[in-house]
CSV table of C-alpha atoms and ligand atoms in Angstrom, one decimal:
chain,number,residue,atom,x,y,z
A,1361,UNK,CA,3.0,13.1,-18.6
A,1362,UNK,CA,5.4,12.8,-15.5
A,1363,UNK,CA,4.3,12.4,-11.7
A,1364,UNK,CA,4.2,16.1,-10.8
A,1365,UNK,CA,1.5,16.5,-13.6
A,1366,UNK,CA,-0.2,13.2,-13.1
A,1367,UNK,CA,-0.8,14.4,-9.4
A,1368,UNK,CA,-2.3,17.4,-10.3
A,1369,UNK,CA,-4.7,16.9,-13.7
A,1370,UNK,CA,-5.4,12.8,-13.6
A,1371,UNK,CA,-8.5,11.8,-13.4
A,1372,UNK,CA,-10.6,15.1,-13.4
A,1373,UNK,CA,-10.7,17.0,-16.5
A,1374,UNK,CA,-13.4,19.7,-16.4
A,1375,UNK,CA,-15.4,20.9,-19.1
A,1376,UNK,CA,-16.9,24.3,-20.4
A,1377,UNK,CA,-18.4,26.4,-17.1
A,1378,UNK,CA,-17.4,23.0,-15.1
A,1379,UNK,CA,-15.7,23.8,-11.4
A,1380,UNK,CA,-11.8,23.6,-11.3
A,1381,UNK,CA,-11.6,21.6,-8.0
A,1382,UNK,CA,-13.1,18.0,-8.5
A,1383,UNK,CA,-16.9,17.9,-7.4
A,1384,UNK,CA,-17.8,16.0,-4.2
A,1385,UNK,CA,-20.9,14.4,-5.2
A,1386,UNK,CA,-22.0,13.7,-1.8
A,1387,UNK,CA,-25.1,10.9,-2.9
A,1388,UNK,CA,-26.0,7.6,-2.1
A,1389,UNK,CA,-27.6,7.0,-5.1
A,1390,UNK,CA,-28.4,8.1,-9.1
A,1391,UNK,CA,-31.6,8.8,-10.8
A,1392,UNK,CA,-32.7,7.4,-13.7
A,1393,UNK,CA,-35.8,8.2,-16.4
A,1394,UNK,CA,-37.2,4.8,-16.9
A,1395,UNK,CA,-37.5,1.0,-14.7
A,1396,UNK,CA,-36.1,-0.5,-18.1
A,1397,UNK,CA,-33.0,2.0,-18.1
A,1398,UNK,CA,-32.2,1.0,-14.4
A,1399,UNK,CA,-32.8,-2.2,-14.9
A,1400,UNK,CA,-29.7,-2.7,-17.7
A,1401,UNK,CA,-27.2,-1.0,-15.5
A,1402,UNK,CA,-27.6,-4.1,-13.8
A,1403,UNK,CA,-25.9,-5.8,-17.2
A,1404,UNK,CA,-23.4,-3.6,-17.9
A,1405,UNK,CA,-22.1,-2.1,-14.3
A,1406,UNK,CA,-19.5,-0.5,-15.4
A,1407,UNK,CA,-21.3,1.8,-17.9
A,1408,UNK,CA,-23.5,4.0,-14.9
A,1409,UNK,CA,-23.3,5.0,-11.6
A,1410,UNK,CA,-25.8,2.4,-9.2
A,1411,UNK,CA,-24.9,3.0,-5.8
A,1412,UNK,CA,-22.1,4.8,-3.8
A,1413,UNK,CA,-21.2,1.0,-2.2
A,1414,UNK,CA,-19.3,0.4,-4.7
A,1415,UNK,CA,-19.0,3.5,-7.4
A,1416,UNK,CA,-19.4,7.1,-6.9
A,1417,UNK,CA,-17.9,10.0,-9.1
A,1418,UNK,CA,-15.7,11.6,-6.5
A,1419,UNK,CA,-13.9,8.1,-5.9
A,1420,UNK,CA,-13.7,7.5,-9.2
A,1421,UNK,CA,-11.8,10.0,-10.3
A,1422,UNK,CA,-9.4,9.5,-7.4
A,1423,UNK,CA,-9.0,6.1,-8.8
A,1424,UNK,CA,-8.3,7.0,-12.2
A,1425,UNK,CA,-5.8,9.2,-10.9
A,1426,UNK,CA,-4.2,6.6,-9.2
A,1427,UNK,CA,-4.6,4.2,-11.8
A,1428,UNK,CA,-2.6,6.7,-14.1
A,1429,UNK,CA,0.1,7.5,-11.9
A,1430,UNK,CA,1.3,3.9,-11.5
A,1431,UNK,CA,0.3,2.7,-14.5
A,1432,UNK,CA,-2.6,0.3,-14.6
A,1433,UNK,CA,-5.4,-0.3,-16.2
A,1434,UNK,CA,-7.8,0.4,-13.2
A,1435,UNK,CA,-8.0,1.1,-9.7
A,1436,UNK,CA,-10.2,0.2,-6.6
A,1437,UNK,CA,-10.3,2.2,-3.4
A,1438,UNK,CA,-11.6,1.1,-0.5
A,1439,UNK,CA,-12.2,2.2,2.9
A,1440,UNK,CA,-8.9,1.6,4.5
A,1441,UNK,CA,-4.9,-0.2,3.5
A,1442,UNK,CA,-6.6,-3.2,5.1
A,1443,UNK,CA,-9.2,-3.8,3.0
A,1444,UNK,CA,-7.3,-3.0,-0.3
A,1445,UNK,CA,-4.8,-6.2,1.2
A,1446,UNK,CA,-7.8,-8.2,2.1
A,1447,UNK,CA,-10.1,-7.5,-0.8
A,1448,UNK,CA,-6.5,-8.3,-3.5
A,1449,UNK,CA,-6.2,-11.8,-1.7
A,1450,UNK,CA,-9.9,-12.8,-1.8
A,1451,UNK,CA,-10.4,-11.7,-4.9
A,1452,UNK,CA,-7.8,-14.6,-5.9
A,1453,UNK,CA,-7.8,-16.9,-3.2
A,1454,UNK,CA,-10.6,-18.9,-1.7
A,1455,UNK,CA,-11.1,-21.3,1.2
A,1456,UNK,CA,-8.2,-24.4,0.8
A,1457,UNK,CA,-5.8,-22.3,-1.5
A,1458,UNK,CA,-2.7,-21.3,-0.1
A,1459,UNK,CA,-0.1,-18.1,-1.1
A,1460,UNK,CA,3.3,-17.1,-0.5
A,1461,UNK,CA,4.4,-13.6,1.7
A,1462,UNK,CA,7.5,-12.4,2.7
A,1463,UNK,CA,7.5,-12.1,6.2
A,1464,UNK,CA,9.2,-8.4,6.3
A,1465,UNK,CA,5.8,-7.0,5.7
A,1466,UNK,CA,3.3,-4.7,7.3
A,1467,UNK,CA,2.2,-6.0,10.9
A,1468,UNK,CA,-1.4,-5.7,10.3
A,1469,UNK,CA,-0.5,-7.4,7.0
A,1470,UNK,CA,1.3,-9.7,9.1
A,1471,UNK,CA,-1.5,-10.1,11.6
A,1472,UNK,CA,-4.3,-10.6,8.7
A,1473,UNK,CA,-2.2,-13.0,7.0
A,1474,UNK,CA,-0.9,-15.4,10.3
A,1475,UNK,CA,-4.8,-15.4,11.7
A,1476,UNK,CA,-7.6,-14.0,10.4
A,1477,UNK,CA,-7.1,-15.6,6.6
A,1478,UNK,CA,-5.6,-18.7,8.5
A,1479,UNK,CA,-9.4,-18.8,10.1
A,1480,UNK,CA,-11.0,-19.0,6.5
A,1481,UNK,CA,-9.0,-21.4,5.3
A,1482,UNK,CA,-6.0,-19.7,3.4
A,1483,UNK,CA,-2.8,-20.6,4.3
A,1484,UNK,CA,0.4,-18.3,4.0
A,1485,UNK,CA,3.3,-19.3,3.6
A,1486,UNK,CA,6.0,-17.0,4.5
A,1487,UNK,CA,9.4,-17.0,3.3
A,1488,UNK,CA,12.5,-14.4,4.4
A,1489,UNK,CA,12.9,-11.1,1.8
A,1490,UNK,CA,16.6,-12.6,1.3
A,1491,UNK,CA,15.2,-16.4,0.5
A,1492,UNK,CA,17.1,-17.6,-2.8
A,1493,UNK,CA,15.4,-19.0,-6.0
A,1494,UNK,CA,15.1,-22.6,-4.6
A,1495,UNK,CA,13.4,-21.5,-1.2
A,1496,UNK,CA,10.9,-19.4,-2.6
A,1497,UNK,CA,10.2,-22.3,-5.1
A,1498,UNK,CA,10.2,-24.8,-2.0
A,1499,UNK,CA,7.1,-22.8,-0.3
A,1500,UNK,CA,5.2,-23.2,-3.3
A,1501,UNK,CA,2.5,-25.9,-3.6
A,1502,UNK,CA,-0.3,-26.9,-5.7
A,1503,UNK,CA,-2.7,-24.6,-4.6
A,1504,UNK,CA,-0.6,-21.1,-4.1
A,1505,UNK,CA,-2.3,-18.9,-6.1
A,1506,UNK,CA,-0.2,-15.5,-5.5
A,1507,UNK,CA,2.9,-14.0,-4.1
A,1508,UNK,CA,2.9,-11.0,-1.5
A,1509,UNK,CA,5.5,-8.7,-0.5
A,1510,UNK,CA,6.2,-4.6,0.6
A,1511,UNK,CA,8.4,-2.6,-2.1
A,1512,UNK,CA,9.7,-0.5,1.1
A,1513,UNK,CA,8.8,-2.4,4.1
A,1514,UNK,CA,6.9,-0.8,7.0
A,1515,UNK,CA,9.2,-0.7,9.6
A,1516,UNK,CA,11.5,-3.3,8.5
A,1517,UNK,CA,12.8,-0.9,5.7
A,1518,UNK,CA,13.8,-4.6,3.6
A,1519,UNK,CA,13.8,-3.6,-0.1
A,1520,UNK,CA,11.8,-6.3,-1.9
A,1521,UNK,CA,13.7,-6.9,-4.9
A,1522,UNK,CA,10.6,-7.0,-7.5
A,1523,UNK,CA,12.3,-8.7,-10.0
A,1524,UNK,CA,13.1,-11.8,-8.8
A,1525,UNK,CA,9.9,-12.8,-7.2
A,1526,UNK,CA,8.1,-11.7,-10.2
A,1527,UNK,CA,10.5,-13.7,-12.5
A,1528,UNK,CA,9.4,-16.9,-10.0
A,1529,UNK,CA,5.8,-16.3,-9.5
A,1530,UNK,CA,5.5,-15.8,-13.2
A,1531,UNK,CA,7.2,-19.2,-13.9
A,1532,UNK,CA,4.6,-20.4,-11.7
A,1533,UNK,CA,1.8,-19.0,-13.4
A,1534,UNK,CA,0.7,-16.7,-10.1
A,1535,UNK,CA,0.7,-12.8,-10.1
A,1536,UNK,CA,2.7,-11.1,-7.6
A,1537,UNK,CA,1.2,-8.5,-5.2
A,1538,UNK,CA,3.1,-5.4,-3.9
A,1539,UNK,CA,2.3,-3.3,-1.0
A,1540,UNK,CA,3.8,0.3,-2.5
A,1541,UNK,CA,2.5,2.2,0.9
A,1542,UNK,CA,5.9,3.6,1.4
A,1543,UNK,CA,7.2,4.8,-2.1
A,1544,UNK,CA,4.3,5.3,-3.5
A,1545,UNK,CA,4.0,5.6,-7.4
A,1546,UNK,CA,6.2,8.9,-7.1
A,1547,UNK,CA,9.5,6.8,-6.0
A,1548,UNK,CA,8.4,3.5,-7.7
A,1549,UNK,CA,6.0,1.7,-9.7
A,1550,UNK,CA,6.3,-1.8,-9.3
A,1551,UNK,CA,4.5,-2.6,-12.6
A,1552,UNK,CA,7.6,-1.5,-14.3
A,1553,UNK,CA,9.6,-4.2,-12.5
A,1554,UNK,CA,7.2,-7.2,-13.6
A,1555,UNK,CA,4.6,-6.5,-10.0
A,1556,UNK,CA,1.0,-7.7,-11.4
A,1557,UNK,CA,-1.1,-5.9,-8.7
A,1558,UNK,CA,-0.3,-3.2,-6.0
A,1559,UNK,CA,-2.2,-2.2,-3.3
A,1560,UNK,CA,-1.6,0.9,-0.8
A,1561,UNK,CA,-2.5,2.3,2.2
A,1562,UNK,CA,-3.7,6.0,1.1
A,1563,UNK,CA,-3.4,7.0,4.8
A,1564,UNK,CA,0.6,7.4,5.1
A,1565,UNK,CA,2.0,9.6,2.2
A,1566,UNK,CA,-0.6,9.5,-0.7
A,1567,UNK,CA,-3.1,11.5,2.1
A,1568,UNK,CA,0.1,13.1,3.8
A,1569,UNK,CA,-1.8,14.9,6.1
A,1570,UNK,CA,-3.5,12.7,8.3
A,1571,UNK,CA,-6.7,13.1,7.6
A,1572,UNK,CA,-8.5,9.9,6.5
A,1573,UNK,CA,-7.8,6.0,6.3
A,1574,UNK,CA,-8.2,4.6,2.9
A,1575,UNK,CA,-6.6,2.0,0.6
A,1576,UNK,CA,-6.9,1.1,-2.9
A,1577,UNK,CA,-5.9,-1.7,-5.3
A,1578,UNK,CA,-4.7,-1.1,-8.5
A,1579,UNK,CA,-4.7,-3.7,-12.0
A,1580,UNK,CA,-1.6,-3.7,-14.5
A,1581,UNK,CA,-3.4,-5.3,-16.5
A,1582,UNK,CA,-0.4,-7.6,-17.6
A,1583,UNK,CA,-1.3,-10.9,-15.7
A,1584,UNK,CA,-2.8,-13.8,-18.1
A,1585,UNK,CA,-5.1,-15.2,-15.8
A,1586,UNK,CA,-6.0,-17.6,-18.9
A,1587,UNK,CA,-2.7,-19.4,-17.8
A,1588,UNK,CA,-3.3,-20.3,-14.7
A,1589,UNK,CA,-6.0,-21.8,-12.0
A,1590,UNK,CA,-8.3,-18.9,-12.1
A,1591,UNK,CA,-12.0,-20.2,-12.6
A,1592,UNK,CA,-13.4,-17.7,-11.0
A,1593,UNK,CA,-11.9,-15.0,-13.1
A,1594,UNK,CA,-11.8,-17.1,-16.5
A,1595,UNK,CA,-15.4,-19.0,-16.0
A,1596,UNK,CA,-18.7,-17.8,-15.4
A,1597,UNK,CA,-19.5,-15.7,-12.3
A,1598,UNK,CA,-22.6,-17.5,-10.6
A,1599,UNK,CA,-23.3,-14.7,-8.3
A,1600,UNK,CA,-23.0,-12.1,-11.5
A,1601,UNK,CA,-25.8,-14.2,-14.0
A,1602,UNK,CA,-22.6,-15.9,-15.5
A,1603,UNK,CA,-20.6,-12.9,-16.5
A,1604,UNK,CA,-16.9,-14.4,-17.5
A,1605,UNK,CA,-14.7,-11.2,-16.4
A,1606,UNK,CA,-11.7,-12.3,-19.0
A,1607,UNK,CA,-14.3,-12.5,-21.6
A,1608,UNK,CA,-16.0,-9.3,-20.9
A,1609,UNK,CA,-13.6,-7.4,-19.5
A,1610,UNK,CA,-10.3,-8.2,-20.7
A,1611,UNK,CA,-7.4,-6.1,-19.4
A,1612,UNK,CA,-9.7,-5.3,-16.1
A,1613,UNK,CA,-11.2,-8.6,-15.4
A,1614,UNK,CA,-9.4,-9.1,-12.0
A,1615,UNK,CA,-10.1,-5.4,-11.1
A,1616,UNK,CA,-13.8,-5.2,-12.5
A,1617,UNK,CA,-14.4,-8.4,-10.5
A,1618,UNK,CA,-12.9,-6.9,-7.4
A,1619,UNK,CA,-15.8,-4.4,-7.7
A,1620,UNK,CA,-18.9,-6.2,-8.6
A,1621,UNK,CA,-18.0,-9.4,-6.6
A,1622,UNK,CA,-16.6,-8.1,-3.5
A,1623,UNK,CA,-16.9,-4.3,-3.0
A,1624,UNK,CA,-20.8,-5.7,-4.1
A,1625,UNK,CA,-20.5,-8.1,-1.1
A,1626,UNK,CA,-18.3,-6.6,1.5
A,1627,UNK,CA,-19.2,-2.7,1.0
A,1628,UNK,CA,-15.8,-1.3,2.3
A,1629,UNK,CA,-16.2,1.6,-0.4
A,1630,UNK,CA,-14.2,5.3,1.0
A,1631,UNK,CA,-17.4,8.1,1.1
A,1632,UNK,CA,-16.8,10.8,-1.4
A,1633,UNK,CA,-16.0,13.4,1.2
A,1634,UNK,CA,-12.5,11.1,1.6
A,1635,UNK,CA,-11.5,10.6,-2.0
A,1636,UNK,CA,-12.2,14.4,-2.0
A,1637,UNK,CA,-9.6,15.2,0.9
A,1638,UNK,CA,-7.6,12.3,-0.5
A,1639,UNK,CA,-7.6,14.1,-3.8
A,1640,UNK,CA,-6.0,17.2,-2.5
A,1641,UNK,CA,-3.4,15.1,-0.7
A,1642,UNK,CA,-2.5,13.2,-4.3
A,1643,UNK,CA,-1.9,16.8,-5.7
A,1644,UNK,CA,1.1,17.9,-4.3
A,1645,UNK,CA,2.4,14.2,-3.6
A,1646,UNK,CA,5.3,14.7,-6.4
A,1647,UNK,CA,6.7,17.5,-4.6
A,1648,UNK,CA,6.2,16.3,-0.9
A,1649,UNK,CA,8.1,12.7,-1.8
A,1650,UNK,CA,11.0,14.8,-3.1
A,1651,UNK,CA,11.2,16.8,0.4
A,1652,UNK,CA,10.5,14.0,2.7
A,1653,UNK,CA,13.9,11.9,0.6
A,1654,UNK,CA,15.9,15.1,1.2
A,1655,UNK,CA,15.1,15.4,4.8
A,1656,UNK,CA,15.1,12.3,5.8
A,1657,UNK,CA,18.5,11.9,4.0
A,1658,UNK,CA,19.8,14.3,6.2
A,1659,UNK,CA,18.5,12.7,9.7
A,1660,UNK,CA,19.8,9.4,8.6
A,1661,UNK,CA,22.9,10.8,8.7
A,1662,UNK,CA,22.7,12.8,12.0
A,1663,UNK,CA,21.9,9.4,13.6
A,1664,UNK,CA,24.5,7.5,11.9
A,1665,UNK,CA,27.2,9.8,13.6
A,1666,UNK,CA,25.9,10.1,17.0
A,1667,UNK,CA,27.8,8.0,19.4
A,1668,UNK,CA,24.3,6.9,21.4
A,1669,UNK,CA,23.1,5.5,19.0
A,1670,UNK,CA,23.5,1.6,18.0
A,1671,UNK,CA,22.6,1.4,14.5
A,1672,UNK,CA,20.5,3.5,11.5
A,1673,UNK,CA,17.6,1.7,8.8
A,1674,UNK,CA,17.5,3.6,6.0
A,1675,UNK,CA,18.0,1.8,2.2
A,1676,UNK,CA,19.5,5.5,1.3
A,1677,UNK,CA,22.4,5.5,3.3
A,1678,UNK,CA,25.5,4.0,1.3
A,1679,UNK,CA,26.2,1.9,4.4
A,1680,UNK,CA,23.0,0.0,4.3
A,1681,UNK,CA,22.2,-3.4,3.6
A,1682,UNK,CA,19.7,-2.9,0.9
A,1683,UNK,CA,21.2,0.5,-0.8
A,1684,UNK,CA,21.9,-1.3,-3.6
A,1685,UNK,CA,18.4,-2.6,-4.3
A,1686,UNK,CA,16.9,0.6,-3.4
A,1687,UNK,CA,19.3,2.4,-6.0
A,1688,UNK,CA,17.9,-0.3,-8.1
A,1689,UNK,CA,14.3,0.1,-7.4
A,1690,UNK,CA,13.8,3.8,-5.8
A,1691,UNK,CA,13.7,7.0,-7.0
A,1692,UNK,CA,14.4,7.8,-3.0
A,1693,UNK,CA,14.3,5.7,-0.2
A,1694,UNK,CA,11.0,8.1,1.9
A,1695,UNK,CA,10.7,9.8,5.4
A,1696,UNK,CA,10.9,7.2,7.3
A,1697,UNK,CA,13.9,5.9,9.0
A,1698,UNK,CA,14.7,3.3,11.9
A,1699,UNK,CA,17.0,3.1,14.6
A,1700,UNK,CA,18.3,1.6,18.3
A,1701,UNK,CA,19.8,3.8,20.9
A,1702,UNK,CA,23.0,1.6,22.7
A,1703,UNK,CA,20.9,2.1,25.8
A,1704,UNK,CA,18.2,-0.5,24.0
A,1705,UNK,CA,14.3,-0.5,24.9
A,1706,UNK,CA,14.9,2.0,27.8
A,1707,UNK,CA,16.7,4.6,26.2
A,1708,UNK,CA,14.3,4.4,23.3
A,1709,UNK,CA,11.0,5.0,25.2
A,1710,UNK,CA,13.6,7.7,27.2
A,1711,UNK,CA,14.1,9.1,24.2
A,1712,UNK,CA,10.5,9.2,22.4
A,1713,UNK,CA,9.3,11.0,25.8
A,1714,UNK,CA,12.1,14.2,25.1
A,1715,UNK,CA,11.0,14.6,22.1
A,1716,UNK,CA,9.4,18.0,21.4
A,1717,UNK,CA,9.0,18.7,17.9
A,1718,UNK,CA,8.1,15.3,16.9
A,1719,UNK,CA,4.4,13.7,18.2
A,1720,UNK,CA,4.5,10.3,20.1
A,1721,UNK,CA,1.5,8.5,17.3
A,1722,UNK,CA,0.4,5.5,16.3
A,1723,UNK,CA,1.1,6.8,12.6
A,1724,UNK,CA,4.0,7.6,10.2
A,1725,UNK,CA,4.3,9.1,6.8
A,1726,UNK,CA,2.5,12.7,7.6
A,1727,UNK,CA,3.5,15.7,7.3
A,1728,UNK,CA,4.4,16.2,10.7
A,1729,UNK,CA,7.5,14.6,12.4
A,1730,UNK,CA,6.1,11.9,14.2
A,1731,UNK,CA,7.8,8.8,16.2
A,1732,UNK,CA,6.6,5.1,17.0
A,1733,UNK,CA,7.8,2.1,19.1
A,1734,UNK,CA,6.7,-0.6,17.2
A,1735,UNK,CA,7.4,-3.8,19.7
A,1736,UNK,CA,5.1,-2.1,22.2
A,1737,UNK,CA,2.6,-1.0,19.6
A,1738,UNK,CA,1.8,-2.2,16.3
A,1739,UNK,CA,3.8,-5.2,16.6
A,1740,UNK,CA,2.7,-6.3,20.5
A,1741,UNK,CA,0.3,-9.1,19.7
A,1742,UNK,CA,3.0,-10.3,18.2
A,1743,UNK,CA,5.0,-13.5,19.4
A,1744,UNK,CA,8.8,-12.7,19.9
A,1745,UNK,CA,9.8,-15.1,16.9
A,1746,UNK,CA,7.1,-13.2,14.8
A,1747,UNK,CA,8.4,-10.0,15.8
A,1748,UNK,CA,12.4,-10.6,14.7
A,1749,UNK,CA,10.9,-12.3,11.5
A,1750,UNK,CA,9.1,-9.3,10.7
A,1751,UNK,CA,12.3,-7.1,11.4
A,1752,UNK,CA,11.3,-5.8,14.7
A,1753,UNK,CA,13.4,-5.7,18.0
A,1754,UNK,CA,12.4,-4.1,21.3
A,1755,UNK,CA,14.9,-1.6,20.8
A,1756,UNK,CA,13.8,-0.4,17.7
A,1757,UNK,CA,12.8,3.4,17.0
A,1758,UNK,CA,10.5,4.3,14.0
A,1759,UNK,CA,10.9,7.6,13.0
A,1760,UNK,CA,9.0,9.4,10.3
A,1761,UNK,CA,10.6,12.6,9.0
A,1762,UNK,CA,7.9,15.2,8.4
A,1763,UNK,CA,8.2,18.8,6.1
A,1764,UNK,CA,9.3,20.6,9.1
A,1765,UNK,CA,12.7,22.8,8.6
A,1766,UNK,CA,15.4,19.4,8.9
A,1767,UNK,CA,17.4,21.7,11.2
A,1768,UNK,CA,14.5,22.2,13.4
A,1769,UNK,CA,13.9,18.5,13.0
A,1770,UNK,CA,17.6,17.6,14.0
A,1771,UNK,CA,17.6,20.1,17.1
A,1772,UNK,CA,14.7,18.1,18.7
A,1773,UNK,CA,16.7,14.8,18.2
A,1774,UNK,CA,19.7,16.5,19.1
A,1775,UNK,CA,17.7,17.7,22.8
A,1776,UNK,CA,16.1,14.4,23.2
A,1777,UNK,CA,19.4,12.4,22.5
A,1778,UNK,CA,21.3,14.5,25.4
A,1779,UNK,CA,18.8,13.3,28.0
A,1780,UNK,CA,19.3,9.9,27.2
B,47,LIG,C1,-0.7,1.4,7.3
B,47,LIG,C2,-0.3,0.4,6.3
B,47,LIG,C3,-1.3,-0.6,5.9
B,47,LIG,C4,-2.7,-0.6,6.4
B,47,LIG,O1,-3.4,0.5,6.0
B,47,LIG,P1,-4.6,1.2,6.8
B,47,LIG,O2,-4.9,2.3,6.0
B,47,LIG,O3,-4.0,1.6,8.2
B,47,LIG,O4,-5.6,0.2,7.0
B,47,LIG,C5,-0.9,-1.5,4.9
B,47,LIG,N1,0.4,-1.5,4.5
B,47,LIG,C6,1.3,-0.6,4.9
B,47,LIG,C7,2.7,-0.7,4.3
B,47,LIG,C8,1.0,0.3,5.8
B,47,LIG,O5,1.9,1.2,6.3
């Protein structure tokens, strides 16, 4: 089935007298007839429902959805984007391993990887989107157990060309990770391209609405941890009596594990009440992706012609440095675009403040026109150098193009512009 129908009927399928709108089973917990019945759940965890830490109906069947519509075996969510990117690394990395991220990546990424993994003893090593063959190869070393990067970076707007770091981390014998926030599996899937794992932050489009913070992780399926240093996948689980995940799980091993291991351990599970709102998001993704392209299309343009303003970000402008990857790679390049006024930093925060239509929030990919200034925002514990590497400058403008009328849209710019 294609994406519009995926969004709509994955994962829920009711049966005879069954309700049409997925169930939220709001419970902590699941009954069972008999102390040895409950008892064997605890061998085979994937067969029943234990506890809503890590499994409940309502998530589940967002997952599957997910799952389906980028074309994995399994998904995980979790409670927010930064959990999915933390729980993906740990469930692959321990304490004196190392891994390799482009540095034109989320800044929370950014922030998680430079420090708080630094602090449990996993190094990153960051290479530029652009690096060539030998200097991705150069940042590898004996213990790099993965490679990271953002399909559509958020704000950079770099195009991470899949291909070629899958080609190199495959060589390797390492999966590579994908952050598909941005396009989500409606204007890529990443698996296609040779991506092993994807996470997502479920808060920007895949919620659309602003409503909830969630992430999920999702499994191709495709990566032969048998060929590489995995023991913890390929050799007996001591926390889980021994349980060898490629053994017993095949396909799913790293995503199974990311369950019983982690979500067991860490508990950053989304309640059902989420994956319920999150569901209702998912359905009419497919047709909000399509409008968010056109529109923001459209802006891109405007910008690109006024005379205040410096330069435009946006992968679906001919003009743009990464066009030609994101023709390669996108069905559409999203809502968001990025750009500097001539005035620089001053103009910009001159500009946010005119605007009307479009909210001043720390957000981007809703429905609603919204607006950021990432060097005094998301991106101010950053140093300078950390800033530029990540493809922010002081002057820079991210604006996310909601569903509003694009003419309505265009006569706030338009307002805000002649003030400045
Ligand atoms: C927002 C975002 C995250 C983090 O997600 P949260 O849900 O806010 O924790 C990760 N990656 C990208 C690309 C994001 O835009």
């Amino acid at each position: 089935m294609e994406n519009e129908t995926k969004c709509l009927h994955s994962g829920y399928t009711p049966g005879n007298t069954e309700p049409r709108v997925l169930p939220i089973v709001q419970s902590t917990t699941y009954v069972y007839d008999s102390t040895e019945e409950i008892g064997s759940v605890f061998d085979e965890p994937t067969k029943s429902l234990i506890y809503s830490r890590f499994a409940n109906p309502t998530v589940m069947a967002v997952e599957s959805k997910i799952a389906d519509l980028e074309g994995g075996v399994g998904a995980m969510c979790t409670s927010s984007g930064q959990a999915a990117t933390l729980l993906a690394i740990l469930n692959i990395c321990n304490s004196g391993d190392s891994f390799i991220s482009v540095a034109q990546i989320y800044g929370g990424s950014l922030n998680l990887f430079s420090f708080t993994l630094m602090k449990m003893g996993i190094e990153c090593i960051f290479v530029d989107v652009e690096a060539d063959e030998d200097q991705i190869l150069a940042a590898f070393k004996p213990n790099t157990r993965l490679v990271f990067g953002e399909t559509l970076a958020n704000p950079a707007l770099t195009v991470f060309d899949i291909e070629k770091f899958a080609k190199i981390a495959h060589a390797k014998n390492v999966p590579l990770i994908i952050d598909n926030t941005f396009p989500t599996p409606v204007l890529c899937k990443p698996f296609d391209f040779g991506a092993d794992i994807i996470v997502h932050s479920t808060s920007k489009y895949m919620d659309g609405h602003a409503l909830q913070v969630g992430g999920v992780i999702v499994d191709s399926g495709n990566f032969d941890w048998s060929g590489g240093s995995f023991p913890e996948i390929t050799e007996p689980d001591k926390s889980y009596h021994g349980i060898i995940y490629t053994d017993v799980y095949g396909k799913a091993a790293y995503i199974v594990k990311a369950r019983m291991q982690l979500m067991r351990d860490f508990g950053v599970y989304p309640s059902a009440h989420s994956a319920f709102l999150l569901n209702i998001g998912l359905e009419t993704l497919a047709l909000r992706m399509e409008r968010y392209c056109s529109n923001a299309i459209v802006v891109a343009e405007f910008l690109s012609s006024s005379d205040k303003v410096d330069r435009v970000n946006y992968p679906g402008l001919k003009s743009d440095k990464y066009y030609s990857l994101a023709q390669k790679y996108l069905k559409g390049s999203g809502g968001v675009i990025t750009f500097a006024l001539k005035g620089g930093k001053d103009a910009a925060v001159r500009f946010m403040d005119s605007l009307k239509l479009a909210s001043n929030a720390i957000h981007v990919a809703d429905i609603r026109t919204c607006v950021l200034h990432p060097a005094t925002t998301t991106h101010r514990q950053l140093s300078e150098s950390q800033m530029l590497a990540a493809g922010v400058d002081p002057g820079m403008i991210r604006f996310s193009v909601g569903l509003e009328h694009v003419g309505d849209i265009i006569a706030d710019i338009e307002q805000a512009l002649a003030v400045v």
